[in-house]
mmCIF file with all atom_site columns, C-alpha atoms in Angstrom:
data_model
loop_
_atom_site.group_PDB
_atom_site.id
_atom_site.type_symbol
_atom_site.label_atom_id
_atom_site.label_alt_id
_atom_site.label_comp_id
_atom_site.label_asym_id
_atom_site.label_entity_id
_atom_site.label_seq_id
_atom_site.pdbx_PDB_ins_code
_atom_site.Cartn_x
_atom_site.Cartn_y
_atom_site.Cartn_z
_atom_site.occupancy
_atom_site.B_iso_or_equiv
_atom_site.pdbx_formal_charge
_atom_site.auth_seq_id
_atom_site.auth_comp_id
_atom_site.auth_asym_id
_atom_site.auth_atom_id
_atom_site.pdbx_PDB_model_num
ATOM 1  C CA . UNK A 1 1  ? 0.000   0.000  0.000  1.00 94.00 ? 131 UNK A CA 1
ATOM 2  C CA . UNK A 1 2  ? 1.338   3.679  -1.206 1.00 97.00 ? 132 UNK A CA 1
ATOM 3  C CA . UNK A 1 3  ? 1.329   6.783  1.223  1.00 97.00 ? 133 UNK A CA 1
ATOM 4  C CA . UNK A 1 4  ? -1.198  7.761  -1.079 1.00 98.00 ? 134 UNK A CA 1
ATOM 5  C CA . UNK A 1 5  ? -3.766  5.261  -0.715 1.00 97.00 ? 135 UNK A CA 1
ATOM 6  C CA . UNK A 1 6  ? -3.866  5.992  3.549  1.00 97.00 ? 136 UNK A CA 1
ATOM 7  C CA . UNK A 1 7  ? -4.028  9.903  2.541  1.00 98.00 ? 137 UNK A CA 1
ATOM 8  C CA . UNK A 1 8  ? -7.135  8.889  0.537  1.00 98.00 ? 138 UNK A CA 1
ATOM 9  C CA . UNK A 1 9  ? -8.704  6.700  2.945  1.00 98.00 ? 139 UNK A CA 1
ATOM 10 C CA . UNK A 1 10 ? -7.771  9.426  5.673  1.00 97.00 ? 140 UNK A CA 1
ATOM 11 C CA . UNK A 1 11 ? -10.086 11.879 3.913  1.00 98.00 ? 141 UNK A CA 1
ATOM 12 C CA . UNK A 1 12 ? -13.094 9.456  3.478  1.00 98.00 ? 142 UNK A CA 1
ATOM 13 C CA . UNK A 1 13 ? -12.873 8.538  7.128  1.00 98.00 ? 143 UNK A CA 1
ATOM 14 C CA . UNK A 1 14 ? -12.266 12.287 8.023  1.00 97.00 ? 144 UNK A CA 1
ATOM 15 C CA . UNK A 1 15 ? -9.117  11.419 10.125 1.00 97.00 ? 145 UNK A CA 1
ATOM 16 C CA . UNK A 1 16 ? -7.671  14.614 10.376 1.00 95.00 ? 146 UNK A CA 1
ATOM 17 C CA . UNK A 1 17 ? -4.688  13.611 12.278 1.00 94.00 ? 147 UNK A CA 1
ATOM 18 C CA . UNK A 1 18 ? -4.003  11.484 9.775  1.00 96.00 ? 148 UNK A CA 1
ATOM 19 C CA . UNK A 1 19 ? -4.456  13.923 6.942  1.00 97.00 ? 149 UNK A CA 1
ATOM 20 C CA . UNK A 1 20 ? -2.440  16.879 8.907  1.00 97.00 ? 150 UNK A CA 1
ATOM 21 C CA . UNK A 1 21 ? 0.828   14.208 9.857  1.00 97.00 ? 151 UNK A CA 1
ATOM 22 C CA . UNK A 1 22 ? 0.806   13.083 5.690  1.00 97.00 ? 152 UNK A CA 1
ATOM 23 C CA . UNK A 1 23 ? 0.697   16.241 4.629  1.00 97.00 ? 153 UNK A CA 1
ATOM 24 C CA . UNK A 1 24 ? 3.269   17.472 6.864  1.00 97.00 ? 154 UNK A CA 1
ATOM 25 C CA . UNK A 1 25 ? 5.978   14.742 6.177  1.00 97.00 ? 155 UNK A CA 1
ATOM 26 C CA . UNK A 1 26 ? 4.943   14.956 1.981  1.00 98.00 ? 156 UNK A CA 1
ATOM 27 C CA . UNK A 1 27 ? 4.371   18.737 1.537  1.00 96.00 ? 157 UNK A CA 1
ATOM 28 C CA . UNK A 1 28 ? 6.187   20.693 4.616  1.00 96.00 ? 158 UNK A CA 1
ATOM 29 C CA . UNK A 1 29 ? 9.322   18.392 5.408  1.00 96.00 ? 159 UNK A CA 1
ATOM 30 C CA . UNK A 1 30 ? 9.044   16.885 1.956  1.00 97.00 ? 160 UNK A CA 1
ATOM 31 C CA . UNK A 1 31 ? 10.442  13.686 3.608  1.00 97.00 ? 161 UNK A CA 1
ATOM 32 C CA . UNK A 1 32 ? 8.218   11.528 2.544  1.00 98.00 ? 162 UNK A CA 1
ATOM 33 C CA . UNK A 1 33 ? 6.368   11.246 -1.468 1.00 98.00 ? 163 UNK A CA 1
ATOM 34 C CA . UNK A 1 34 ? 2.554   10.152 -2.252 1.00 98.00 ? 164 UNK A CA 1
ATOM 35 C CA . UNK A 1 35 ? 4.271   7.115  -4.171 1.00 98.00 ? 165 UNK A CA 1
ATOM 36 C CA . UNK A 1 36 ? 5.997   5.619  -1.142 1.00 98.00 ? 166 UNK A CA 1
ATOM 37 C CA . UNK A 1 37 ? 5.100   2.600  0.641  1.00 97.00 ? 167 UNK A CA 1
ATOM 38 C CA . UNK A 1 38 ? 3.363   2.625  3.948  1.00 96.00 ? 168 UNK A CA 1
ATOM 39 C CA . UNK A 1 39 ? 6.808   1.506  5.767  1.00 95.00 ? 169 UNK A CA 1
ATOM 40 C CA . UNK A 1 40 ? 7.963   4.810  5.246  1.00 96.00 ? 170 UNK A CA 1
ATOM 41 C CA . UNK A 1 41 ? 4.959   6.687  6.721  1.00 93.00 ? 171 UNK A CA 1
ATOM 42 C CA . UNK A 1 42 ? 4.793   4.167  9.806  1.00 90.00 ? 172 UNK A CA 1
ATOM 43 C CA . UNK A 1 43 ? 8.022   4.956  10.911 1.00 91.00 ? 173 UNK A CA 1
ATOM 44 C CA . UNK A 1 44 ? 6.819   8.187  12.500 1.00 93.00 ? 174 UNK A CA 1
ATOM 45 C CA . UNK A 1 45 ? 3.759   6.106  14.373 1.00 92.00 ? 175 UNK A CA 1
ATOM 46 C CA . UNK A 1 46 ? 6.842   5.190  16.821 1.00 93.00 ? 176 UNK A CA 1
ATOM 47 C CA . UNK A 1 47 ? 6.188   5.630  20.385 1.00 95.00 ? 177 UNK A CA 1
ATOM 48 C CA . UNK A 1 48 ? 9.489   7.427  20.603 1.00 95.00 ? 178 UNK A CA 1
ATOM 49 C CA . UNK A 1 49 ? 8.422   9.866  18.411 1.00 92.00 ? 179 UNK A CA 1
ATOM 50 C CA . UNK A 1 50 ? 5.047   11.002 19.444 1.00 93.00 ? 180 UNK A CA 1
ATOM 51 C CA . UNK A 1 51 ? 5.855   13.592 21.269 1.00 95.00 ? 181 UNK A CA 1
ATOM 52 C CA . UNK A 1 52 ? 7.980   15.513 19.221 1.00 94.00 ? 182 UNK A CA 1
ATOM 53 C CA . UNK A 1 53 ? 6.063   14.792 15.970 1.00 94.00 ? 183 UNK A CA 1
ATOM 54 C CA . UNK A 1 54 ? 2.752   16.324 18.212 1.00 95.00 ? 184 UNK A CA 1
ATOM 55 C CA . UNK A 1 55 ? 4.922   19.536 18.727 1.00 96.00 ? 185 UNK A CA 1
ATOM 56 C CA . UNK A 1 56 ? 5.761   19.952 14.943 1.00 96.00 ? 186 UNK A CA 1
ATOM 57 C CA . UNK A 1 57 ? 2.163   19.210 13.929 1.00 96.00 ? 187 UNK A CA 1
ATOM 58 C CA . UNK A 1 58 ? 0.931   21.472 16.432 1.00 95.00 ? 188 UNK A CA 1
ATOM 59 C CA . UNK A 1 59 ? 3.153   24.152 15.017 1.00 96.00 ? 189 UNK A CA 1
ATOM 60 C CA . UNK A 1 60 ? 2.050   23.090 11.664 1.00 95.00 ? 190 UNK A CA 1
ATOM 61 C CA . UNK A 1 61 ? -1.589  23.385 12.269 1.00 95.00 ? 191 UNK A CA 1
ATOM 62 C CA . UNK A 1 62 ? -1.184  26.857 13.416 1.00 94.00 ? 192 UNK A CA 1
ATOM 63 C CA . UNK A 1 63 ? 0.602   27.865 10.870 1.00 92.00 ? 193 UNK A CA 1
ATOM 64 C CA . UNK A 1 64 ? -2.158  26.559 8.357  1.00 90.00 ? 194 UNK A CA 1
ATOM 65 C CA . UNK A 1 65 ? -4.650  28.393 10.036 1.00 88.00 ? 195 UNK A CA 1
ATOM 66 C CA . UNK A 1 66 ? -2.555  31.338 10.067 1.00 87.00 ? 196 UNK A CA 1
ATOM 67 C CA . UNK A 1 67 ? -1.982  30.846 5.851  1.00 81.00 ? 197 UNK A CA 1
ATOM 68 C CA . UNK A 1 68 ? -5.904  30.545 6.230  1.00 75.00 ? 198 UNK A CA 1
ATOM 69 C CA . UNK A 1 69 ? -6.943  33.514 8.000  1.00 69.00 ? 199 UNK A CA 1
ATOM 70 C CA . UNK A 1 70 ? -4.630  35.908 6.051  1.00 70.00 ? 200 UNK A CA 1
ATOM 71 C CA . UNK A 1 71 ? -6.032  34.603 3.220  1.00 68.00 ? 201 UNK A CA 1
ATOM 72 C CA . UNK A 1 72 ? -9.385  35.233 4.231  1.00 66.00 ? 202 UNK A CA 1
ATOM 73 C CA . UNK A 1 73 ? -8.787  38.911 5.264  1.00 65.00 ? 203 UNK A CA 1
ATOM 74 C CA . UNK A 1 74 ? -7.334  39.941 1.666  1.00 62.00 ? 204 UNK A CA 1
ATOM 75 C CA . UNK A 1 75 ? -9.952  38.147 0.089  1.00 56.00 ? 205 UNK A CA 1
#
């Protein structure tokens, strides 16, 4: 199974969390591609990195919703 095809079952099962950590590691960090397999993305589900990948996605979100919301007041 590709990174893409748990992005696209993320999305029809609304897991956010899910969504925001693929989208981080493919898009932001650009560690990871759509075409890779699933090994790659379950390395970050490691216990030993949950915390730290919380505080980058954290960050992340807010920064989203700061791209969002400036967006929205030029609009």
């Amino acid at each position: 199974m590709k990174i893409e095809d748990w992005y696209l079952d993320a999305i029809d099962h609304n897991e956010e969390s899910l969504i925001l950590l693929i989208d981080f590691l493919v898009y932001e960090k650009k560690v990871l591609h759509m075409e890779d397999d699933e090994s790659k993305l379950e390395h970050y589900f490691q216990e030993r990195f949950r915390n730290s990948m919380n505080a980058y996605l954290y960050e992340y979100q807010q920064k989203l919703k700061g791209e969002q919301h400036a967006t929205t007041k030029s609009s």
